[in-house]
Amino acid sequence: MTLKVGDKHEQVVIENVNRSHIVKYAGASGDFNPLHHDEGAAQAMAGYPSVFAHGMLSMGLTGRMLTDWLGPVALKKYGVRFTKQVWPGDTLTAKGEVVSVDNGLATIKLVTTNQNGESVVEGEAVAAV
Amino acid sequence: MADEGFEFPVDRTQVMLFARSVLDIRPEFSDPNDPATKAVGGIVTPPTFVQCSAHWQPNYPLDLTRPRKDPAPQRAAGGGGGGGLGRGLHAEQHYEYHHPIHVGDTLTVTQKPGKSWEKEGRRGGKLKFSESITEYRNQDGVLCVTATSVGVQTERAVDQ
């Protein structure tokens, strides 16, 4: 596909995160850290108010925005920082914007925000265009 | 200092399960007969799919109920990237994609430690960061994905 600087894509990648979403990700990925599915453990082990989603679930959902936009085999790099935890009840919107295109590679700035506009994931992707 | 690695067979059901877990229903991740799938040479995998190698990692620490002959491994404080039990959190994750992964591939997965560093956090006290670098090679020895995970250990729980 053709991309140019300033091109944008945005989509709601999950609405009203619930414990079933989180457990399904745990089962698929193999990450059974109790912080993500065991309410008592989340409170006792680390003082969290409840379970929270895997950061990698947010990254996977943000990755879905990228493949919906760019196709399944365009990515050359994809990296994120986890900036805030995602809690049950959150709704996430993933946004990408092309910031440079050079030698057939587009660099895309990424941010995924919750329903309060707070970023939960920030990062960058490079895609072949 | 990479270990000798372990095998991670990429099968169709695992790709389907993982795609569903990130709410993805595109045919290239599930339907071998869809024209879109044929156009990419068969079922390919979502960008973060290689995380599923955890199922095959013998010493994977974040699966306490996995049946094992030996006691479950403990994650050392501050070690190894990718979050952890208790106050370990996953700070960053980066992938480089060198070659597509297809259903039917058998990947060999090797891991090695990367950089480590400390910084003073605003909310969680002293923060200890460490990288873990994982390489995924297919049955032809072709490097498919390089993954860099950054884990952080905090002195106290982070209020959010």
PDB file of C-alpha atoms in Angstrom:
ATOM      1  CA  MET A   1       0.000   0.000   0.000  1.00  0.00           C
ATOM      2  CA  THR A   2       1.042   3.611  -0.404  1.00  0.00           C
ATOM      3  CA  LEU A   3       1.564   5.753   2.649  1.00  0.00           C
ATOM      4  CA  LYS A   4       2.610   9.371   2.935  1.00  0.00           C
ATOM      5  CA  VAL A   5       3.627  11.583   5.823  1.00  0.00           C
ATOM      6  CA  GLY A   6       0.557  12.637   7.789  1.00  0.00           C
ATOM      7  CA  ASP A   7      -1.548   9.601   6.923  1.00  0.00           C
ATOM      8  CA  LYS A   8      -3.492   8.449   9.974  1.00  0.00           C
ATOM      9  CA  HIS A   9      -5.504   5.484  11.110  1.00  0.00           C
ATOM     10  CA  GLU A  10      -7.540   5.123  14.280  1.00  0.00           C
ATOM     11  CA  GLN A  11      -9.817   2.428  15.641  1.00  0.00           C
ATOM     12  CA  VAL A  12     -11.412   1.272  18.864  1.00  0.00           C
ATOM     13  CA  VAL A  13      -9.582  -2.005  19.493  1.00  0.00           C
ATOM     14  CA  ILE A  14     -11.467  -3.189  22.580  1.00  0.00           C
ATOM     15  CA  GLU A  15     -14.569  -1.966  24.377  1.00  0.00           C
ATOM     16  CA  ASN A  16     -15.168  -2.493  28.088  1.00  0.00           C
ATOM     17  CA  VAL A  17     -12.265  -4.838  28.877  1.00  0.00           C
ATOM     18  CA  ASN A  18     -13.496  -7.653  31.087  1.00  0.00           C
ATOM     19  CA  ARG A  19     -11.915 -10.564  32.905  1.00  0.00           C
ATOM     20  CA  SER A  20     -12.910 -12.959  30.122  1.00  0.00           C
ATOM     21  CA  HIS A  21     -10.825 -10.947  27.631  1.00  0.00           C
ATOM     22  CA  ILE A  22      -7.867 -11.081  30.018  1.00  0.00           C
ATOM     23  CA  VAL A  23      -8.226 -14.809  30.729  1.00  0.00           C
ATOM     24  CA  LYS A  24      -8.507 -15.581  27.024  1.00  0.00           C
ATOM     25  CA  TYR A  25      -5.250 -13.713  26.403  1.00  0.00           C
ATOM     26  CA  ALA A  26      -3.578 -15.571  29.281  1.00  0.00           C
ATOM     27  CA  GLY A  27      -4.633 -18.919  27.857  1.00  0.00           C
ATOM     28  CA  ALA A  28      -3.582 -18.091  24.308  1.00  0.00           C
ATOM     29  CA  SER A  29      -0.237 -16.502  25.137  1.00  0.00           C
ATOM     30  CA  GLY A  30       0.679 -18.760  28.052  1.00  0.00           C
ATOM     31  CA  ASP A  31       1.281 -15.814  30.408  1.00  0.00           C
ATOM     32  CA  PHE A  32      -0.447 -16.998  33.581  1.00  0.00           C
ATOM     33  CA  ASN A  33       0.954 -14.379  35.920  1.00  0.00           C
ATOM     34  CA  PRO A  34      -1.690 -14.397  38.696  1.00  0.00           C
ATOM     35  CA  LEU A  35      -1.682 -10.573  38.701  1.00  0.00           C
ATOM     36  CA  HIS A  36      -3.796 -10.813  35.548  1.00  0.00           C
ATOM     37  CA  HIS A  37      -6.442 -13.334  36.609  1.00  0.00           C
ATOM     38  CA  ASP A  38      -6.357 -13.842  40.392  1.00  0.00           C
ATOM     39  CA  GLU A  39      -7.959 -10.905  42.215  1.00  0.00           C
ATOM     40  CA  GLY A  40      -6.669 -12.016  45.619  1.00  0.00           C
ATOM     41  CA  ALA A  41      -3.145 -12.455  44.305  1.00  0.00           C
ATOM     42  CA  ALA A  42      -3.190  -9.032  42.620  1.00  0.00           C
ATOM     43  CA  GLN A  43      -4.139  -7.461  45.935  1.00  0.00           C
ATOM     44  CA  ALA A  44      -1.916  -9.540  48.216  1.00  0.00           C
ATOM     45  CA  MET A  45       1.208  -9.827  46.025  1.00  0.00           C
ATOM     46  CA  ALA A  46       1.498  -6.232  44.958  1.00  0.00           C
ATOM     47  CA  GLY A  47      -1.286  -4.128  46.466  1.00  0.00           C
ATOM     48  CA  TYR A  48      -3.221  -3.621  43.239  1.00  0.00           C
ATOM     49  CA  PRO A  49      -6.960  -2.911  43.544  1.00  0.00           C
ATOM     50  CA  SER A  50      -7.897  -5.679  41.092  1.00  0.00           C
ATOM     51  CA  VAL A  51      -6.520  -7.719  38.247  1.00  0.00           C
ATOM     52  CA  PHE A  52      -5.343  -5.739  35.231  1.00  0.00           C
ATOM     53  CA  ALA A  53      -4.757  -6.692  31.602  1.00  0.00           C
ATOM     54  CA  HIS A  54      -1.414  -7.926  30.328  1.00  0.00           C
ATOM     55  CA  GLY A  55       0.566  -5.127  28.708  1.00  0.00           C
ATOM     56  CA  MET A  56       0.984  -7.565  25.844  1.00  0.00           C
ATOM     57  CA  LEU A  57      -2.791  -7.671  25.367  1.00  0.00           C
ATOM     58  CA  SER A  58      -2.722  -3.912  24.763  1.00  0.00           C
ATOM     59  CA  MET A  59       0.230  -4.371  22.403  1.00  0.00           C
ATOM     60  CA  GLY A  60      -1.558  -7.201  20.598  1.00  0.00           C
ATOM     61  CA  LEU A  61      -4.716  -5.123  20.202  1.00  0.00           C
ATOM     62  CA  THR A  62      -2.654  -2.183  18.939  1.00  0.00           C
ATOM     63  CA  GLY A  63      -0.986  -4.613  16.533  1.00  0.00           C
ATOM     64  CA  ARG A  64      -4.447  -5.469  15.206  1.00  0.00           C
ATOM     65  CA  MET A  65      -4.947  -1.790  14.345  1.00  0.00           C
ATOM     66  CA  LEU A  66      -1.657  -1.949  12.412  1.00  0.00           C
ATOM     67  CA  THR A  67      -2.498  -5.099  10.452  1.00  0.00           C
ATOM     68  CA  ASP A  68      -6.061  -3.865   9.766  1.00  0.00           C
ATOM     69  CA  TRP A  69      -4.485  -0.708   8.314  1.00  0.00           C
ATOM     70  CA  LEU A  70      -1.351  -2.084   6.625  1.00  0.00           C
ATOM     71  CA  GLY A  71      -2.058  -5.779   6.030  1.00  0.00           C
ATOM     72  CA  PRO A  72      -0.605  -8.825   7.773  1.00  0.00           C
ATOM     73  CA  VAL A  73       2.926  -8.874   6.334  1.00  0.00           C
ATOM     74  CA  ALA A  74       3.946  -5.200   6.021  1.00  0.00           C
ATOM     75  CA  LEU A  75       5.552  -4.670   9.432  1.00  0.00           C
ATOM     76  CA  LYS A  76       9.350  -4.527   9.730  1.00  0.00           C
ATOM     77  CA  LYS A  77       9.508  -3.241  13.302  1.00  0.00           C
ATOM     78  CA  TYR A  78       6.996  -2.727  16.086  1.00  0.00           C
ATOM     79  CA  GLY A  79       7.887  -1.509  19.557  1.00  0.00           C
ATOM     80  CA  VAL A  80       6.028   0.007  22.496  1.00  0.00           C
ATOM     81  CA  ARG A  81       6.374   1.306  26.020  1.00  0.00           C
ATOM     82  CA  PHE A  82       3.642   0.426  28.482  1.00  0.00           C
ATOM     83  CA  THR A  83       2.651   3.748  30.006  1.00  0.00           C
ATOM     84  CA  LYS A  84      -0.367   2.883  32.124  1.00  0.00           C
ATOM     85  CA  GLN A  85      -2.146  -0.238  33.266  1.00  0.00           C
ATOM     86  CA  VAL A  86      -5.391  -1.326  31.613  1.00  0.00           C
ATOM     87  CA  TRP A  87      -8.155  -2.204  34.066  1.00  0.00           C
ATOM     88  CA  PRO A  88     -11.452  -4.055  33.664  1.00  0.00           C
ATOM     89  CA  GLY A  89     -13.968  -1.593  32.228  1.00  0.00           C
ATOM     90  CA  ASP A  90     -11.464   0.265  30.057  1.00  0.00           C
ATOM     91  CA  THR A  91     -12.069   0.952  26.358  1.00  0.00           C
ATOM     92  CA  LEU A  92      -8.982   1.368  24.189  1.00  0.00           C
ATOM     93  CA  THR A  93      -8.496   3.345  20.990  1.00  0.00           C
ATOM     94  CA  ALA A  94      -5.331   2.780  18.941  1.00  0.00           C
ATOM     95  CA  LYS A  95      -3.993   5.527  16.674  1.00  0.00           C
ATOM     96  CA  GLY A  96      -1.173   5.580  14.168  1.00  0.00           C
ATOM     97  CA  GLU A  97       0.309   8.429  12.151  1.00  0.00           C
ATOM     98  CA  VAL A  98       2.981   8.267   9.481  1.00  0.00           C
ATOM     99  CA  VAL A  99       5.827  10.574  10.521  1.00  0.00           C
ATOM    100  CA  SER A 100       8.371   9.760   7.786  1.00  0.00           C
ATOM    101  CA  VAL A 101       8.704   7.742   4.602  1.00  0.00           C
ATOM    102  CA  ASP A 102      12.178   6.835   3.417  1.00  0.00           C
ATOM    103  CA  ASN A 103      13.426   4.162   0.990  1.00  0.00           C
ATOM    104  CA  GLY A 104      10.076   2.385   0.910  1.00  0.00           C
ATOM    105  CA  LEU A 105       9.779   2.274   4.686  1.00  0.00           C
ATOM    106  CA  ALA A 106       7.184   4.269   6.612  1.00  0.00           C
ATOM    107  CA  THR A 107       7.755   5.138  10.257  1.00  0.00           C
ATOM    108  CA  ILE A 108       4.496   5.300  12.181  1.00  0.00           C
ATOM    109  CA  LYS A 109       4.039   6.902  15.569  1.00  0.00           C
ATOM    110  CA  LEU A 110       1.627   4.970  17.774  1.00  0.00           C
ATOM    111  CA  VAL A 111      -0.465   5.754  20.792  1.00  0.00           C
ATOM    112  CA  THR A 112      -3.268   3.766  22.372  1.00  0.00           C
ATOM    113  CA  THR A 113      -5.459   5.592  24.851  1.00  0.00           C
ATOM    114  CA  ASN A 114      -8.131   4.619  27.354  1.00  0.00           C
ATOM    115  CA  GLN A 115     -11.602   6.171  27.682  1.00  0.00           C
ATOM    116  CA  ASN A 116     -10.113   9.072  29.677  1.00  0.00           C
ATOM    117  CA  GLY A 117      -7.649   9.939  26.927  1.00  0.00           C
ATOM    118  CA  GLU A 118      -4.691   8.611  28.938  1.00  0.00           C
ATOM    119  CA  SER A 119      -2.099   6.711  26.927  1.00  0.00           C
ATOM    120  CA  VAL A 120      -1.623   3.055  27.878  1.00  0.00           C
ATOM    121  CA  VAL A 121       0.795   2.190  25.083  1.00  0.00           C
ATOM    122  CA  GLU A 122       3.118   4.478  23.116  1.00  0.00           C
ATOM    123  CA  GLY A 123       5.497   3.396  20.431  1.00  0.00           C
ATOM    124  CA  GLU A 124       6.584   3.192  16.854  1.00  0.00           C
ATOM    125  CA  ALA A 125       6.259   0.859  13.922  1.00  0.00           C
ATOM    126  CA  VAL A 126       8.116   0.627  10.639  1.00  0.00           C
ATOM    127  CA  ALA A 127       6.263  -0.792   7.652  1.00  0.00           C
ATOM    128  CA  ALA A 128       7.170  -1.540   4.060  1.00  0.00           C
ATOM    129  CA  VAL A 129       5.131   0.638   1.698  1.00  0.00           C
TER     130      VAL A 129
ATOM    131  CA  MET B   1      25.524 -16.289  26.401  1.00  0.00           C
ATOM    132  CA  ALA B   2      22.450 -17.499  24.569  1.00  0.00           C
ATOM    133  CA  ASP B   3      21.088 -20.844  25.720  1.00  0.00           C
ATOM    134  CA  GLU B   4      20.775 -23.760  23.272  1.00  0.00           C
ATOM    135  CA  GLY B   5      17.127 -22.896  22.732  1.00  0.00           C
ATOM    136  CA  PHE B   6      13.884 -24.793  22.539  1.00  0.00           C
ATOM    137  CA  GLU B   7      11.507 -25.701  19.722  1.00  0.00           C
ATOM    138  CA  PHE B   8       8.247 -23.854  19.156  1.00  0.00           C
ATOM    139  CA  PRO B   9       6.004 -25.569  16.576  1.00  0.00           C
ATOM    140  CA  VAL B  10       3.619 -23.110  14.902  1.00  0.00           C
ATOM    141  CA  ASP B  11       0.284 -24.822  14.448  1.00  0.00           C
ATOM    142  CA  ARG B  12      -2.970 -23.529  13.035  1.00  0.00           C
ATOM    143  CA  THR B  13      -4.992 -23.835  16.222  1.00  0.00           C
ATOM    144  CA  GLN B  14      -2.486 -21.853  18.261  1.00  0.00           C
ATOM    145  CA  VAL B  15      -2.504 -19.047  15.689  1.00  0.00           C
ATOM    146  CA  MET B  16      -6.326 -19.036  15.668  1.00  0.00           C
ATOM    147  CA  LEU B  17      -6.483 -18.934  19.476  1.00  0.00           C
ATOM    148  CA  PHE B  18      -3.979 -16.118  19.687  1.00  0.00           C
ATOM    149  CA  ALA B  19      -5.668 -14.084  16.944  1.00  0.00           C
ATOM    150  CA  ARG B  20      -8.998 -14.441  18.762  1.00  0.00           C
ATOM    151  CA  SER B  21      -7.426 -13.304  22.021  1.00  0.00           C
ATOM    152  CA  VAL B  22      -6.528  -9.981  20.365  1.00  0.00           C
ATOM    153  CA  LEU B  23     -10.019  -9.913  18.786  1.00  0.00           C
ATOM    154  CA  ASP B  24      -8.658 -10.449  15.275  1.00  0.00           C
ATOM    155  CA  ILE B  25     -10.715 -12.373  12.730  1.00  0.00           C
ATOM    156  CA  ARG B  26      -8.793 -11.628   9.544  1.00  0.00           C
ATOM    157  CA  PRO B  27      -8.600 -14.714   7.313  1.00  0.00           C
ATOM    158  CA  GLU B  28      -4.804 -14.709   6.925  1.00  0.00           C
ATOM    159  CA  PHE B  29      -4.585 -15.787  10.579  1.00  0.00           C
ATOM    160  CA  SER B  30      -7.122 -18.621  10.404  1.00  0.00           C
ATOM    161  CA  ASP B  31      -8.419 -19.738   6.980  1.00  0.00           C
ATOM    162  CA  PRO B  32      -5.954 -21.494   4.663  1.00  0.00           C
ATOM    163  CA  ASN B  33      -8.444 -21.488   1.773  1.00  0.00           C
ATOM    164  CA  ASP B  34      -9.185 -17.764   1.727  1.00  0.00           C
ATOM    165  CA  PRO B  35      -7.689 -16.020  -1.327  1.00  0.00           C
ATOM    166  CA  ALA B  36      -6.093 -13.426   0.969  1.00  0.00           C
ATOM    167  CA  THR B  37      -4.302 -16.226   2.839  1.00  0.00           C
ATOM    168  CA  LYS B  38      -3.140 -17.838  -0.389  1.00  0.00           C
ATOM    169  CA  ALA B  39      -1.768 -14.469  -1.482  1.00  0.00           C
ATOM    170  CA  VAL B  40       0.608 -14.442   1.499  1.00  0.00           C
ATOM    171  CA  GLY B  41       1.712 -18.057   1.065  1.00  0.00           C
ATOM    172  CA  GLY B  42      -0.488 -19.616   3.741  1.00  0.00           C
ATOM    173  CA  ILE B  43      -1.541 -18.694   7.256  1.00  0.00           C
ATOM    174  CA  VAL B  44       0.740 -16.056   8.781  1.00  0.00           C
ATOM    175  CA  THR B  45       0.834 -14.800  12.353  1.00  0.00           C
ATOM    176  CA  PRO B  46      -0.199 -11.624  14.206  1.00  0.00           C
ATOM    177  CA  PRO B  47       2.602  -9.170  15.085  1.00  0.00           C
ATOM    178  CA  THR B  48       2.910 -10.285  18.709  1.00  0.00           C
ATOM    179  CA  PHE B  49       2.219 -14.007  18.128  1.00  0.00           C
ATOM    180  CA  VAL B  50       5.698 -15.178  19.141  1.00  0.00           C
ATOM    181  CA  GLN B  51       4.687 -14.550  22.765  1.00  0.00           C
ATOM    182  CA  CYS B  52       2.978 -17.966  22.525  1.00  0.00           C
ATOM    183  CA  SER B  53       6.418 -19.569  22.671  1.00  0.00           C
ATOM    184  CA  ALA B  54       5.972 -19.268  26.454  1.00  0.00           C
ATOM    185  CA  HIS B  55       3.949 -22.488  26.262  1.00  0.00           C
ATOM    186  CA  TRP B  56       7.048 -24.320  25.000  1.00  0.00           C
ATOM    187  CA  GLN B  57       9.683 -22.566  27.110  1.00  0.00           C
ATOM    188  CA  PRO B  58      10.830 -25.184  29.644  1.00  0.00           C
ATOM    189  CA  ASN B  59      11.819 -22.708  32.356  1.00  0.00           C
ATOM    190  CA  TYR B  60       8.967 -20.234  31.781  1.00  0.00           C
ATOM    191  CA  PRO B  61       8.295 -18.751  35.233  1.00  0.00           C
ATOM    192  CA  LEU B  62       4.809 -17.250  34.761  1.00  0.00           C
ATOM    193  CA  ASP B  63       2.868 -20.521  34.697  1.00  0.00           C
ATOM    194  CA  LEU B  64       2.750 -21.758  38.262  1.00  0.00           C
ATOM    195  CA  THR B  65       0.259 -24.565  37.654  1.00  0.00           C
ATOM    196  CA  ARG B  66       2.039 -26.155  34.671  1.00  0.00           C
ATOM    197  CA  PRO B  67       2.712 -29.830  35.502  1.00  0.00           C
ATOM    198  CA  ARG B  68       6.453 -30.303  35.925  1.00  0.00           C
ATOM    199  CA  LYS B  69       8.850 -32.959  37.143  1.00  0.00           C
ATOM    200  CA  ASP B  70      10.909 -30.309  38.938  1.00  0.00           C
ATOM    201  CA  PRO B  71       9.817 -27.332  41.050  1.00  0.00           C
ATOM    202  CA  ALA B  72       8.672 -24.295  39.064  1.00  0.00           C
ATOM    203  CA  PRO B  73      11.516 -21.888  38.298  1.00  0.00           C
ATOM    204  CA  GLN B  74      11.705 -18.663  40.265  1.00  0.00           C
ATOM    205  CA  ARG B  75      12.246 -15.367  38.519  1.00  0.00           C
ATOM    206  CA  ALA B  76      15.247 -13.603  40.020  1.00  0.00           C
ATOM    207  CA  ALA B  77      14.554 -10.072  41.263  1.00  0.00           C
ATOM    208  CA  GLY B  78      15.302  -7.577  38.537  1.00  0.00           C
ATOM    209  CA  GLY B  79      16.257 -10.230  36.039  1.00  0.00           C
ATOM    210  CA  GLY B  80      15.259 -10.975  32.554  1.00  0.00           C
ATOM    211  CA  GLY B  81      12.794  -8.523  31.074  1.00  0.00           C
ATOM    212  CA  GLY B  82       9.152  -9.103  30.400  1.00  0.00           C
ATOM    213  CA  GLY B  83       7.529  -8.419  33.729  1.00  0.00           C
ATOM    214  CA  GLY B  84       7.328 -11.013  36.441  1.00  0.00           C
ATOM    215  CA  LEU B  85       5.566 -11.981  39.586  1.00  0.00           C
ATOM    216  CA  GLY B  86       4.830  -9.433  42.305  1.00  0.00           C
ATOM    217  CA  ARG B  87       6.392  -6.066  41.575  1.00  0.00           C
ATOM    218  CA  GLY B  88       7.900  -6.996  38.242  1.00  0.00           C
ATOM    219  CA  LEU B  89       6.276  -5.119  35.379  1.00  0.00           C
ATOM    220  CA  HIS B  90       6.690  -5.270  31.646  1.00  0.00           C
ATOM    221  CA  ALA B  91       8.033  -1.841  30.654  1.00  0.00           C
ATOM    222  CA  GLU B  92       8.670  -2.151  26.920  1.00  0.00           C
ATOM    223  CA  GLN B  93       8.462  -4.683  24.104  1.00  0.00           C
ATOM    224  CA  HIS B  94      10.090  -4.413  20.687  1.00  0.00           C
ATOM    225  CA  TYR B  95       9.995  -6.691  17.649  1.00  0.00           C
ATOM    226  CA  GLU B  96      11.999  -6.742  14.448  1.00  0.00           C
ATOM    227  CA  TYR B  97      10.453  -8.790  11.659  1.00  0.00           C
ATOM    228  CA  HIS B  98      12.999 -10.329   9.310  1.00  0.00           C
ATOM    229  CA  HIS B  99      11.034 -13.119   7.619  1.00  0.00           C
ATOM    230  CA  PRO B 100       7.373 -14.220   7.798  1.00  0.00           C
ATOM    231  CA  ILE B 101       6.340 -17.027  10.146  1.00  0.00           C
ATOM    232  CA  HIS B 102       3.888 -19.531   8.659  1.00  0.00           C
ATOM    233  CA  VAL B 103       1.770 -22.294  10.127  1.00  0.00           C
ATOM    234  CA  GLY B 104       3.815 -25.477   9.821  1.00  0.00           C
ATOM    235  CA  ASP B 105       7.103 -23.792  10.746  1.00  0.00           C
ATOM    236  CA  THR B 106       9.080 -25.133  13.661  1.00  0.00           C
ATOM    237  CA  LEU B 107      10.873 -22.228  15.282  1.00  0.00           C
ATOM    238  CA  THR B 108      13.953 -22.541  17.437  1.00  0.00           C
ATOM    239  CA  VAL B 109      13.861 -19.975  20.206  1.00  0.00           C
ATOM    240  CA  THR B 110      17.008 -18.687  21.912  1.00  0.00           C
ATOM    241  CA  GLN B 111      17.200 -16.101  24.663  1.00  0.00           C
ATOM    242  CA  LYS B 112      19.981 -13.973  26.052  1.00  0.00           C
ATOM    243  CA  PRO B 113      20.150 -11.102  28.510  1.00  0.00           C
ATOM    244  CA  GLY B 114      20.550  -7.564  27.166  1.00  0.00           C
ATOM    245  CA  LYS B 115      21.334  -4.315  28.923  1.00  0.00           C
ATOM    246  CA  SER B 116      20.331  -3.483  32.489  1.00  0.00           C
ATOM    247  CA  TRP B 117      20.105  -0.101  34.206  1.00  0.00           C
ATOM    248  CA  GLU B 118      18.539   1.726  37.165  1.00  0.00           C
ATOM    249  CA  LYS B 119      16.645   4.945  37.535  1.00  0.00           C
ATOM    250  CA  GLU B 120      14.755   6.803  40.224  1.00  0.00           C
ATOM    251  CA  GLY B 121      11.014   6.592  39.590  1.00  0.00           C
ATOM    252  CA  ARG B 122       8.394   9.185  40.527  1.00  0.00           C
ATOM    253  CA  ARG B 123       5.880   6.758  41.997  1.00  0.00           C
ATOM    254  CA  GLY B 124       7.500   3.373  42.588  1.00  0.00           C
ATOM    255  CA  GLY B 125      10.870   4.277  44.213  1.00  0.00           C
ATOM    256  CA  LYS B 126      14.038   2.946  42.573  1.00  0.00           C
ATOM    257  CA  LEU B 127      13.390   1.236  39.241  1.00  0.00           C
ATOM    258  CA  LYS B 128      15.603  -1.603  37.981  1.00  0.00           C
ATOM    259  CA  PHE B 129      15.303  -2.220  34.243  1.00  0.00           C
ATOM    260  CA  SER B 130      16.636  -5.252  32.385  1.00  0.00           C
ATOM    261  CA  GLU B 131      16.400  -6.462  28.796  1.00  0.00           C
ATOM    262  CA  SER B 132      15.868  -9.964  27.501  1.00  0.00           C
ATOM    263  CA  ILE B 133      16.509 -10.631  23.808  1.00  0.00           C
ATOM    264  CA  THR B 134      14.770 -13.554  22.114  1.00  0.00           C
ATOM    265  CA  GLU B 135      15.489 -14.783  18.582  1.00  0.00           C
ATOM    266  CA  TYR B 136      13.124 -16.983  16.584  1.00  0.00           C
ATOM    267  CA  ARG B 137      14.636 -19.002  13.718  1.00  0.00           C
ATOM    268  CA  ASN B 138      12.675 -21.296  11.412  1.00  0.00           C
ATOM    269  CA  GLN B 139      13.463 -24.857  10.335  1.00  0.00           C
ATOM    270  CA  ASP B 140      15.720 -23.517   7.570  1.00  0.00           C
ATOM    271  CA  GLY B 141      17.778 -21.541  10.068  1.00  0.00           C
ATOM    272  CA  VAL B 142      16.320 -18.236   8.852  1.00  0.00           C
ATOM    273  CA  LEU B 143      15.972 -15.578  11.548  1.00  0.00           C
ATOM    274  CA  CYS B 144      12.278 -14.593  11.523  1.00  0.00           C
ATOM    275  CA  VAL B 145      11.816 -12.330  14.546  1.00  0.00           C
ATOM    276  CA  THR B 146      14.037 -10.645  17.122  1.00  0.00           C
ATOM    277  CA  ALA B 147      12.127  -9.680  20.272  1.00  0.00           C
ATOM    278  CA  THR B 148      13.467  -7.398  22.983  1.00  0.00           C
ATOM    279  CA  SER B 149      11.578  -7.306  26.246  1.00  0.00           C
ATOM    280  CA  VAL B 150      12.308  -4.735  28.936  1.00  0.00           C
ATOM    281  CA  GLY B 151      11.229  -5.596  32.459  1.00  0.00           C
ATOM    282  CA  VAL B 152      11.228  -3.307  35.479  1.00  0.00           C
ATOM    283  CA  GLN B 153      11.200  -4.084  39.169  1.00  0.00           C
ATOM    284  CA  THR B 154       9.802  -1.409  41.460  1.00  0.00           C
ATOM    285  CA  GLU B 155      10.421  -0.971  45.194  1.00  0.00           C
ATOM    286  CA  ARG B 156       6.692  -0.580  45.888  1.00  0.00           C
ATOM    287  CA  ALA B 157       3.422  -1.086  44.043  1.00  0.00           C
ATOM    288  CA  VAL B 158       2.651   1.589  41.501  1.00  0.00           C
ATOM    289  CA  ASP B 159      -0.644   3.386  42.143  1.00  0.00           C
ATOM    290  CA  GLN B 160      -2.559   4.102  38.993  1.00  0.00           C
TER     291      GLN B 160
END
